[in-house]
Coordinates of C-alpha atoms and ligand atoms in Angstrom, one line a residue:
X1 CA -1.7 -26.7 4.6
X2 CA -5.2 -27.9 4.5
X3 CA -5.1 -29.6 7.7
X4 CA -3.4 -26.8 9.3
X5 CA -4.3 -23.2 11.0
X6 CA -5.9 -20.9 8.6
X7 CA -2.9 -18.7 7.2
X8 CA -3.0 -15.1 6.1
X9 CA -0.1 -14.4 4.2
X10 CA 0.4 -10.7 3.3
X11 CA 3.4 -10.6 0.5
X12 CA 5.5 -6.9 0.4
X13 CA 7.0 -6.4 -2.7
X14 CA 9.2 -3.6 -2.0
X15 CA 12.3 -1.8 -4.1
X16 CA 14.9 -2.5 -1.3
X17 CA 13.3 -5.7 0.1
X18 CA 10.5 -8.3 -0.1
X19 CA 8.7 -8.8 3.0
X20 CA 6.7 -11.8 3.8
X21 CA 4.4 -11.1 6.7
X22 CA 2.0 -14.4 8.3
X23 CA -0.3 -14.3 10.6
X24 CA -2.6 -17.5 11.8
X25 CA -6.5 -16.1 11.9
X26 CA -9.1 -17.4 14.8
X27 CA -12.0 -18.2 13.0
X28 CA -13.8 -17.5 16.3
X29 CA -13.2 -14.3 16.8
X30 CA -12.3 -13.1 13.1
X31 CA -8.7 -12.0 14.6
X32 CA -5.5 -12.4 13.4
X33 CA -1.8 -13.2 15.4
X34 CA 1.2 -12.3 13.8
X35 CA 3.6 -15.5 13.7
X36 CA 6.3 -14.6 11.9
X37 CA 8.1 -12.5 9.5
X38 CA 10.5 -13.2 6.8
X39 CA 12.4 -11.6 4.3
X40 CA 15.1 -11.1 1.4
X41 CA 16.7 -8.6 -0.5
X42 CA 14.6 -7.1 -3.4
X43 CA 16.2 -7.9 -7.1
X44 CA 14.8 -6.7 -10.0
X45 CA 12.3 -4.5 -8.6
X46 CA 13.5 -0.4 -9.7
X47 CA 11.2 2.5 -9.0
X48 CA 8.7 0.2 -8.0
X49 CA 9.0 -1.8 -11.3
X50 CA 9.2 -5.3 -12.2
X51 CA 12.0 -5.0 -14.6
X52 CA 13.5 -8.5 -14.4
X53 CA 11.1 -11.4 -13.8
X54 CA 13.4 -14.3 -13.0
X55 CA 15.5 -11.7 -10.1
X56 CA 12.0 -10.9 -8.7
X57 CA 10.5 -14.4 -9.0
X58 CA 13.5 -15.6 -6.9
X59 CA 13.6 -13.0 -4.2
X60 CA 10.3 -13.9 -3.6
X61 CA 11.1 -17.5 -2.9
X62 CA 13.9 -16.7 -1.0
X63 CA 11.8 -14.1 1.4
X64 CA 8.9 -17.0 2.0
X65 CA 11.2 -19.6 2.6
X66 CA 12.7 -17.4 4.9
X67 CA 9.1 -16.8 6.4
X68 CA 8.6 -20.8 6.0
X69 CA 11.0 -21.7 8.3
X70 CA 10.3 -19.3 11.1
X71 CA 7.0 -20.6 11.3
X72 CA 7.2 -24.3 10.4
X73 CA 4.5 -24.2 7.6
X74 CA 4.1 -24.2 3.8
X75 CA 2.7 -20.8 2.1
X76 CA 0.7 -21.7 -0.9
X77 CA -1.1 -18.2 -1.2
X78 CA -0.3 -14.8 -0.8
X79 CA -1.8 -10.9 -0.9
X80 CA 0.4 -9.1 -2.7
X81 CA 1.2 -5.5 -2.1
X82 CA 2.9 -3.4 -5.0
X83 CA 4.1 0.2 -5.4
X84 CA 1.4 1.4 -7.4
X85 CA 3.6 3.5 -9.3
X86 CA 1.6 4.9 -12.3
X87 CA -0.9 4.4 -10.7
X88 CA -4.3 7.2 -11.6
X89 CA -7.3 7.7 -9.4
X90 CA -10.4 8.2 -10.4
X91 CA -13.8 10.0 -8.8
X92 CA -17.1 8.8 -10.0
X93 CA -20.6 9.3 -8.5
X94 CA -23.9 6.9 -8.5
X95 CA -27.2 7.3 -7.5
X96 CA -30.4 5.4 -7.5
X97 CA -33.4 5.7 -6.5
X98 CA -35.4 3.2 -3.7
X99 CA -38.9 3.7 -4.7
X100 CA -41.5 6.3 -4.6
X101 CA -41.8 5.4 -0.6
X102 CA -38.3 5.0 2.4
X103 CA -38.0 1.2 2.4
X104 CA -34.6 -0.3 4.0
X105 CA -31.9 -0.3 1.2
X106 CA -30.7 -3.9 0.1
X107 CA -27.8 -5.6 -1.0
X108 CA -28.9 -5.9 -4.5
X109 CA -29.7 -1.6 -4.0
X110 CA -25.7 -1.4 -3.3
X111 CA -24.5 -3.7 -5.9
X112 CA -26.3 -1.5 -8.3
X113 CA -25.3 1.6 -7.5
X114 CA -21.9 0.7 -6.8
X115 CA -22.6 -0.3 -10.9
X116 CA -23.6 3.0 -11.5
X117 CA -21.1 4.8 -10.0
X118 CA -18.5 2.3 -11.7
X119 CA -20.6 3.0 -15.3
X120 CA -19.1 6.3 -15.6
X121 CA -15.2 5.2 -15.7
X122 CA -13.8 5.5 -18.9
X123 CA -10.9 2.7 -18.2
X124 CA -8.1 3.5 -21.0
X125 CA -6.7 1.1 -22.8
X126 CA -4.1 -1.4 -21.2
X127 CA -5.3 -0.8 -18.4
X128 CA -7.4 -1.7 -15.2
X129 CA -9.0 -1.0 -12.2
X130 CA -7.2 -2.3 -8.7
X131 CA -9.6 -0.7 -6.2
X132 CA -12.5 0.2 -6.1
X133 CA -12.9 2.7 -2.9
X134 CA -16.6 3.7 -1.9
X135 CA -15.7 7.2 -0.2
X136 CA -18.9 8.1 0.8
X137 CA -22.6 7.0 0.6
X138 CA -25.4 10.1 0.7
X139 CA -29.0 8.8 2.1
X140 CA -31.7 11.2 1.1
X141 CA -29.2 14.2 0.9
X142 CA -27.7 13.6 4.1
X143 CA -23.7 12.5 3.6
X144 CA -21.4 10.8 5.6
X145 CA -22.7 7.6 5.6
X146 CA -20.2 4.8 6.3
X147 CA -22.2 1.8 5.5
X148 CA -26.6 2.1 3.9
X149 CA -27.1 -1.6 4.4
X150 CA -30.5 -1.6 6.2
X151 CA -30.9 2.2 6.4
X152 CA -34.2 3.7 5.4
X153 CA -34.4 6.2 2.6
X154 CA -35.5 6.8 -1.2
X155 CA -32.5 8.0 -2.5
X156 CA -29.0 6.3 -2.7
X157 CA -26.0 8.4 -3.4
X158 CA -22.2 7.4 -3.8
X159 CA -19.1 8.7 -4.9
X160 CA -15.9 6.0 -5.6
X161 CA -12.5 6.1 -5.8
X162 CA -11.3 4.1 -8.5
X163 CA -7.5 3.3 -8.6
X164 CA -6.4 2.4 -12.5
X165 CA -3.2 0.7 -12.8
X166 CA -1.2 -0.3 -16.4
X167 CA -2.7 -3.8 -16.6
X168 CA 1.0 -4.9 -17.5
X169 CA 2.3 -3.8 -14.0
X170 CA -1.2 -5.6 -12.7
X171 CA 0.7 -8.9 -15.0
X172 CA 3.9 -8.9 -14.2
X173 CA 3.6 -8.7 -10.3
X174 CA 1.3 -12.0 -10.7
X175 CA 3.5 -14.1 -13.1
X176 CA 6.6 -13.2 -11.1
X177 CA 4.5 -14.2 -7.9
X178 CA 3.5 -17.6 -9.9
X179 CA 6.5 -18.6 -10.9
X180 CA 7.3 -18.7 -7.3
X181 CA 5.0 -20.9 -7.0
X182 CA 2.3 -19.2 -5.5
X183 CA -1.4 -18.3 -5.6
X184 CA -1.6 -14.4 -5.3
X185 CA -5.6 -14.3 -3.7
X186 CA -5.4 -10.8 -3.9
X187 CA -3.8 -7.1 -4.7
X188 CA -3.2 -4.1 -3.2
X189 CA -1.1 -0.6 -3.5
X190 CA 1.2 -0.4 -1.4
X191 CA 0.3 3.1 0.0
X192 CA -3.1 1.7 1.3
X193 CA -1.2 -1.5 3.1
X194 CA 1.3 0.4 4.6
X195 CA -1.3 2.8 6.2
X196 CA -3.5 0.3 7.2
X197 CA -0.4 -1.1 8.5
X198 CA 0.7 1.9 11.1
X199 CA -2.4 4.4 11.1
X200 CA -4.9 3.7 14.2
X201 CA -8.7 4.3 13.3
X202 CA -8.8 7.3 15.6
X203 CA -6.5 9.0 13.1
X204 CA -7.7 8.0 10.2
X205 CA -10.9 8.8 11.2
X206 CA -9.7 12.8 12.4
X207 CA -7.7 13.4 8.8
X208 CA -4.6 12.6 8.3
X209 CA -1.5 12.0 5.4
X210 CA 0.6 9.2 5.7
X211 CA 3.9 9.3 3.6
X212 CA 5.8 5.5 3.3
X213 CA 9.5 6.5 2.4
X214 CA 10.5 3.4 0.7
X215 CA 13.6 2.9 -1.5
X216 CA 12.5 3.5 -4.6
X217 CA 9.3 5.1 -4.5
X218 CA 7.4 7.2 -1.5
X219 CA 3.6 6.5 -1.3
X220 CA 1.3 8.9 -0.1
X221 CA -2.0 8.4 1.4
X222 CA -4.9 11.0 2.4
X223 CA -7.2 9.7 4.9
X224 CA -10.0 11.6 6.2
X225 CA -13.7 10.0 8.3
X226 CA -11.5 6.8 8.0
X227 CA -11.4 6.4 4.0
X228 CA -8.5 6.9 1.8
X229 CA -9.2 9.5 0.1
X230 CA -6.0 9.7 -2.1
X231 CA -3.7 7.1 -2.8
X232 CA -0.6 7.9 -5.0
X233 CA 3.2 6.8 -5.5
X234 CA 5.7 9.3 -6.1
X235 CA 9.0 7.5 -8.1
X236 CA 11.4 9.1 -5.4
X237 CA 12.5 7.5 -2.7
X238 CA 15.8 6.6 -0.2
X239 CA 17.7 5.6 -3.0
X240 CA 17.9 9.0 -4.9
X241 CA 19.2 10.3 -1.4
X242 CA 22.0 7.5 -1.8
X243 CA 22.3 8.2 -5.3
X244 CA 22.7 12.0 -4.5
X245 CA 25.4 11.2 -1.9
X246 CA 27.8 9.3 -4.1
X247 CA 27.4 11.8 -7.2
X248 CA 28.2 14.7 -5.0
X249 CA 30.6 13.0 -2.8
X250 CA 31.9 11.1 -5.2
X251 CA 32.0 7.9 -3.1
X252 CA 30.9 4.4 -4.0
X253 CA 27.2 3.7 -3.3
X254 CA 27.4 1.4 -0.2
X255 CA 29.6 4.0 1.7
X256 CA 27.3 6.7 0.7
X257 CA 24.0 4.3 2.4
X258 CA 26.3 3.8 5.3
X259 CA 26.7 7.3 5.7
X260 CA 23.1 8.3 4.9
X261 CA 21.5 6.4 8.2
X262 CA 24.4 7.9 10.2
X263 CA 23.8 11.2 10.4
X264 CA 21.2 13.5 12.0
X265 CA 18.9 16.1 10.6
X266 CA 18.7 17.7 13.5
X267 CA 19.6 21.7 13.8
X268 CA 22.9 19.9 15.5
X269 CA 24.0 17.6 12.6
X270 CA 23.5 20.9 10.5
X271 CA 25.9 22.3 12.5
X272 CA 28.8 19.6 12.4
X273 CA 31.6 20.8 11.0
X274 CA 33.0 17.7 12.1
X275 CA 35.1 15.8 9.3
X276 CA 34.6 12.1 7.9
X277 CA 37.3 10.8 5.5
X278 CA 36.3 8.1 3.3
X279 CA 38.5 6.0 1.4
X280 CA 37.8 5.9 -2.7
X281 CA 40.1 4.4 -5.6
X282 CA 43.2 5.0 -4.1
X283 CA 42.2 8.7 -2.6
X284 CA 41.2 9.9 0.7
X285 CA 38.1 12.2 0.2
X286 CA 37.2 14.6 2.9
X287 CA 34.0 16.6 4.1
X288 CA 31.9 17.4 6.7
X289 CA 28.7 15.9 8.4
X290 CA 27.1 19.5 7.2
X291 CA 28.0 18.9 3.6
X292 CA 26.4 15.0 4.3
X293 CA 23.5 16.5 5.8
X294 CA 22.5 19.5 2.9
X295 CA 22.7 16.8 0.2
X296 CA 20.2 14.9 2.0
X297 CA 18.0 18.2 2.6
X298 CA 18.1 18.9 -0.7
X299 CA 16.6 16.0 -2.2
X300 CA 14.0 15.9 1.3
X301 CA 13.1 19.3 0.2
X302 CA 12.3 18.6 -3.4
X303 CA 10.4 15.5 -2.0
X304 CA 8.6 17.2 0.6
X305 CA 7.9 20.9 0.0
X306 CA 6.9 20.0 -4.2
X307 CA 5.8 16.7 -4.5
X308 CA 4.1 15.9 -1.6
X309 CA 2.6 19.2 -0.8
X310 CA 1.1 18.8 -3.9
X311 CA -0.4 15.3 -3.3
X312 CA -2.0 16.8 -0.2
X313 CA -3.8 19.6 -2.3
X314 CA -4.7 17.3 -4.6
X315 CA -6.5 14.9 -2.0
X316 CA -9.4 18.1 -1.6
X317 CA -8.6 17.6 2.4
X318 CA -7.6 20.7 4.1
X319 CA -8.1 19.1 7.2
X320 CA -5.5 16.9 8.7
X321 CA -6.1 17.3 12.7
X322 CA -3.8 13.9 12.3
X323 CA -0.9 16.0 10.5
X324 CA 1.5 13.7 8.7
X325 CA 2.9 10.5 9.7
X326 CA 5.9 9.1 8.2
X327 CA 6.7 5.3 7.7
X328 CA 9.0 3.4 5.6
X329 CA 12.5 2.6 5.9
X330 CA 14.2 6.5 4.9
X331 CA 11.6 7.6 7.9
X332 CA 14.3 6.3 10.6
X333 CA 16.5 9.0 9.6
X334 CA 17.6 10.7 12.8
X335 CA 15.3 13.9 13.2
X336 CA 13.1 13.6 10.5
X337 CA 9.7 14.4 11.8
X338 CA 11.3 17.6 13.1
X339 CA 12.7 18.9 9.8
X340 CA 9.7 17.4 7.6
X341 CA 7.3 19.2 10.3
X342 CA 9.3 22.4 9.9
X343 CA 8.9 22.0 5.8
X344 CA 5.3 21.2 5.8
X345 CA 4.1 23.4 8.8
X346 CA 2.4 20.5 10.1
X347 CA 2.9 18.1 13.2
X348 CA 4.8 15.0 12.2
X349 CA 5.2 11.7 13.2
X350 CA 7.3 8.4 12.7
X351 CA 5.0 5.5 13.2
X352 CA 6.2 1.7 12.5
X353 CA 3.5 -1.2 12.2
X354 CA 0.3 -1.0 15.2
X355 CA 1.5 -4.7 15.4
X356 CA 5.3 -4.4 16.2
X357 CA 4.7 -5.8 19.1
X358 CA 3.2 -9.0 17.7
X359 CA 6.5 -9.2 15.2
X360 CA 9.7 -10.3 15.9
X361 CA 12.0 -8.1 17.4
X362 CA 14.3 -6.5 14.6
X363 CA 11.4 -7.1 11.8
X364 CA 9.0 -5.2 13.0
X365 CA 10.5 -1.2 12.6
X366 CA 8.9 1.2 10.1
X367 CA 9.9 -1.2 6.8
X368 CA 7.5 -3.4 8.1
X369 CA 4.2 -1.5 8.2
X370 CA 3.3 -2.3 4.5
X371 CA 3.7 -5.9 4.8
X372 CA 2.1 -5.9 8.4
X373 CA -1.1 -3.9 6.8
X374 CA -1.8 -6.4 4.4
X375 CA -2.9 -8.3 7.0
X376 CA -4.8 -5.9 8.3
X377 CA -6.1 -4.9 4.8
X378 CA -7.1 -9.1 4.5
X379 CA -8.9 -8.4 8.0
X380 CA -10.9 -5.7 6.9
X381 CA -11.7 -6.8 3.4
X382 CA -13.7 -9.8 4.8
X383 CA -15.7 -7.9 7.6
X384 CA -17.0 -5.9 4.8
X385 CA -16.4 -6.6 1.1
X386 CA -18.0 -3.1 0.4
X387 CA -15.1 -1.2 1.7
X388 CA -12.5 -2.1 -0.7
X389 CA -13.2 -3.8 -3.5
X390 CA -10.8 -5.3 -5.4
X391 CA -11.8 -4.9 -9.0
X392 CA -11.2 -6.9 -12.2
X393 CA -10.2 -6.1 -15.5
X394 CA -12.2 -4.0 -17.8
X395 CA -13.2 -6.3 -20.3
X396 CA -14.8 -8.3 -17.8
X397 CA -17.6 -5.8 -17.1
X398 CA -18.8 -4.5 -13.8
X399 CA -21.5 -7.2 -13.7
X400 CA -18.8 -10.0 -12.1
X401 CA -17.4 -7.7 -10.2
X402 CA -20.5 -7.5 -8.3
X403 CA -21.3 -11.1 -8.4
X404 CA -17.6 -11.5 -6.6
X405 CA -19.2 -9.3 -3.9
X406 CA -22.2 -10.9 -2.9
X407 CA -20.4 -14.0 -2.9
X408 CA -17.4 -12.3 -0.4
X409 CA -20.4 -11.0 2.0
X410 CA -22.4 -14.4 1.6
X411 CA -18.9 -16.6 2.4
X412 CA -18.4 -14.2 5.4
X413 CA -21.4 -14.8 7.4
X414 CA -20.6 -18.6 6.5
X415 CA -17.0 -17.8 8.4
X416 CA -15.3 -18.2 5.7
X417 CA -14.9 -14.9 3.8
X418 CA -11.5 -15.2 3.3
X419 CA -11.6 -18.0 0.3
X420 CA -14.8 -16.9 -1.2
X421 CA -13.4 -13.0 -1.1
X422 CA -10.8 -14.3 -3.2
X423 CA -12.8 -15.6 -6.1
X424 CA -13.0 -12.8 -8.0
X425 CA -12.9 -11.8 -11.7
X426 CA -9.6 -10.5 -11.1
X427 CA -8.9 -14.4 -10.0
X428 CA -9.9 -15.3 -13.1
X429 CA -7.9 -12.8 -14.8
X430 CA -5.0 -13.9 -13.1
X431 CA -5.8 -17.6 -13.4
X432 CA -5.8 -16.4 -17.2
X433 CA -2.5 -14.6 -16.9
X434 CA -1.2 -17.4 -14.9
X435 CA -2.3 -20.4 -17.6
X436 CA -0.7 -18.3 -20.4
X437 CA 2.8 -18.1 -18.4
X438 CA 2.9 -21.9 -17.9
X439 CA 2.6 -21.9 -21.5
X440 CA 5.3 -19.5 -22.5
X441 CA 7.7 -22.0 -19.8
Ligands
ADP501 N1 18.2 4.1 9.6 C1 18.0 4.6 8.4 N2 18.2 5.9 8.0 C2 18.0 6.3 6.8 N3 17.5 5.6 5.8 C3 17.3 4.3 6.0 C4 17.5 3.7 7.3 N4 17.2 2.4 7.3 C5 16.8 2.1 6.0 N5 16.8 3.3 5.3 C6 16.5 3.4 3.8 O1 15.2 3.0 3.6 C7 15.0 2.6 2.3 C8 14.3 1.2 2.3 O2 13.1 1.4 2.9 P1 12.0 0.2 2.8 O3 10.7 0.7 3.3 O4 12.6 -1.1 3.3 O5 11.9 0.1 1.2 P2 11.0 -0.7 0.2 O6 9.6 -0.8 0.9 O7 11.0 0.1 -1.0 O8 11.6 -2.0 0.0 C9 16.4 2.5 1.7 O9 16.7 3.6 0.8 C10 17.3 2.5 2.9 O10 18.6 3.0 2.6
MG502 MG1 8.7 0.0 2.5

């Protein structure tokens, strides 16, 4: 590949499927073209879990091959996104001061207070920070600062958003991803990469949730003056509906998916009194499209009205001019945003990746936007390493961390941000993790 265009390879590790998304990036212009999209059924992946390394290790080679030959080039390195699940985030505050007179503030000045703010974590053990999320910087009392390099002032403020994972989760994602013979140059939850992947900076900059309705698991993310300001990954997802059809219905799972994307939550599928007769050991079972439809409602309502209501309080944002848009595969559900807008008292919308129309047809609806926002999260990592920063793992100290920075915005200017953001502590980590799994094989 060294000879070839520069790749960005954004890997989705999904409960229902893995998605390989690759994009070619002008150096020139620091823009990146989708060319292709690949993907294969998700094995041993549950609730957003590696629970069987080999099954995961091979659907990952069989969803980049897949991507390989639709573009006609090797993939050596990957940005992974995972669920997340477990995942616990974490608000500190730094400041520092700039000297007894204004002077502009430096890097050095916000490596430091990006320290301090980072100083007051109290990581438990087993396990580590993901992401390191500067929310907001405060110059000389005055908030909403979106980036102090070069701005004048004596006092530096900032409060982070840390995102702690179980470092085994962290582990388990790269060895599977290694054993499939790839380099994983870098991490990120799923809820961020799929709102990257379908949110426009107009609405993340009004306020807005975001709710990715996978298989397994449903992320949620709370943007507001375009920062997330919650991440989280709630273990409920599509499957559960499934799950809920063929308990209830007593039908076998696949019949019960079928039937799930066939019906409408409209007030009209409601209303259907309309019989479907399904076939099951020998019987003929019998019910309505209204009896389909409440068991889905249920489950929606549990999911909606509890769970993610309470994500929203929790993310301190009362205002969400954006309202709520849905994403994932469950969000093509026939009439959806209407119900989920009725449940939430909010507007609703179904939004699929900002680049569909760069993918190819048929891989670019709303299963898509996670793998399609790595990419974008790659993009936006090198234009400014200060805006996520991938952290490492606690033992390292926040010393490398910051070294990894300087280096990311140094490489950048250079036009190369992309290799030099990836040599991070949490490289080294995983070159670590990596070396002791060639040993165990
Ligand atoms: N048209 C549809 N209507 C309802 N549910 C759907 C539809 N298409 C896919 N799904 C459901 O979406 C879920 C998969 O979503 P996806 O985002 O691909 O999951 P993941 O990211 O976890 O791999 C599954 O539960 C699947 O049954
Ligand atoms: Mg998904």
């Amino acid at each position: 590949m060294k000879d070839g265009p520069d790749l960005l390879v954004g890997l989705d590790l999904g409960t229902t499927k893995i998605a390989v998304v690759v994009a070619e990036l002008d150096s020139r212009s620091g823009e990146a073209q989708i060319i292709g999209v690949g993907e294969a059924p998700s094995m041993g992946i549950r609730k957003g879990m590696i629970v069987n390394l080999d099954q995961a290790t091979r659907s990952i080679q069989a969803a980049i091959e897949d991507a390989e030959s639709m573009v006609g080039l090797g993939i050596d390195e990957v940005t992974v996104a995972f669920s997340g699940a477990e995942a616990t985030s974490v608000r500190t505050k730094g400041m520092i001061s700039l000297g007894r007179s204004a002077r502009q503030v430096t890097m050095d000045d916000v490596d430091r207070i990006i320290e301090a703010a980072q100083s007051e974590i109290a990581v438990p053990v087993n396990r580590c920070i993901l992401h390191t999320i500067p929310v907001e910087y405060t110059l000389d009392g005055h908030p909403g600062i979106d980036d102090p390099l070069d701005m004048t002032g004596v006092r530096l403020e900032v409060e982070l958003q840390s995102i702690i994972v179980p470092s085994a989760v962290i582990q388990n994602v790269v060895n599977s991803v290694g054993k499939a013979g790839l380099e994983v140059s870098g991490l990120v939850m799923k809820p961020l990469a799929s709102s990257l992947g379908c949110l426009s900076n107009e609405e993340a900059m009004a306020g807005v949730a975001v709710v990715d309705l996978g298989g397994g698991t449903t992320g949620v993310s709370v943007f507001s003056e375009g920062r997330p300001r919650r991440l989280s990954v709630i273990p409920v997802g599509g499957d559960h509906i499934t799950n809920d059809l063929a308990c209830v219905l007593r039908i076998p799972i696949s019949r019960a998916d079928a039937l799930k994307k066939s019906v409408s939550l409209s007030p009209d599928g409601f209303g259907q009194n309309e019989k479907i007769e399904i076939e099951s050991m020998g019987k003929t079972l019998s019910f309505s499209v209204r009896e389909v439809v409440e068991v889905i409602a249920c489950r929606l309502d549990e999911l909606f009205s509890s769970l993610v209501v309470n994500e929203l309080k929790e993310s301190g944002i009362s205002m969400m001019p954006g309202g709520v848009v849905l994403t994932g595969g469950v969000s093509r559900l026939a009439g959806l945003d209407a119900y989920v807008s009725r449940l939430l008292d909010m507007p609703v919308r179904v939004a699929g990746p900002i680049d569909a129309n760069r993918m190819p047809p048929g891989m670019n609806s709303e299963e898509y936007s996670g793998g399609a926002g790595v990419i974008r999260y790659i993009l936006e990592k090198e234009r400014n390493p200060y805006r996520y920063i991938e952290s490492d793992l606690p033992s390292e100290g926040a010393v490398s961390t910051l070294r990894n920075k300087r280096g990311a915005r140094g490489g950048m200017s250079a036009g190369n941000g992309r290799k030099k953001a990836g040599d991070g502590t949490l490289k080294t980590v995983m070159e670590n993790i990596r070396k002791s799994v060639k040993d165990l094989f």
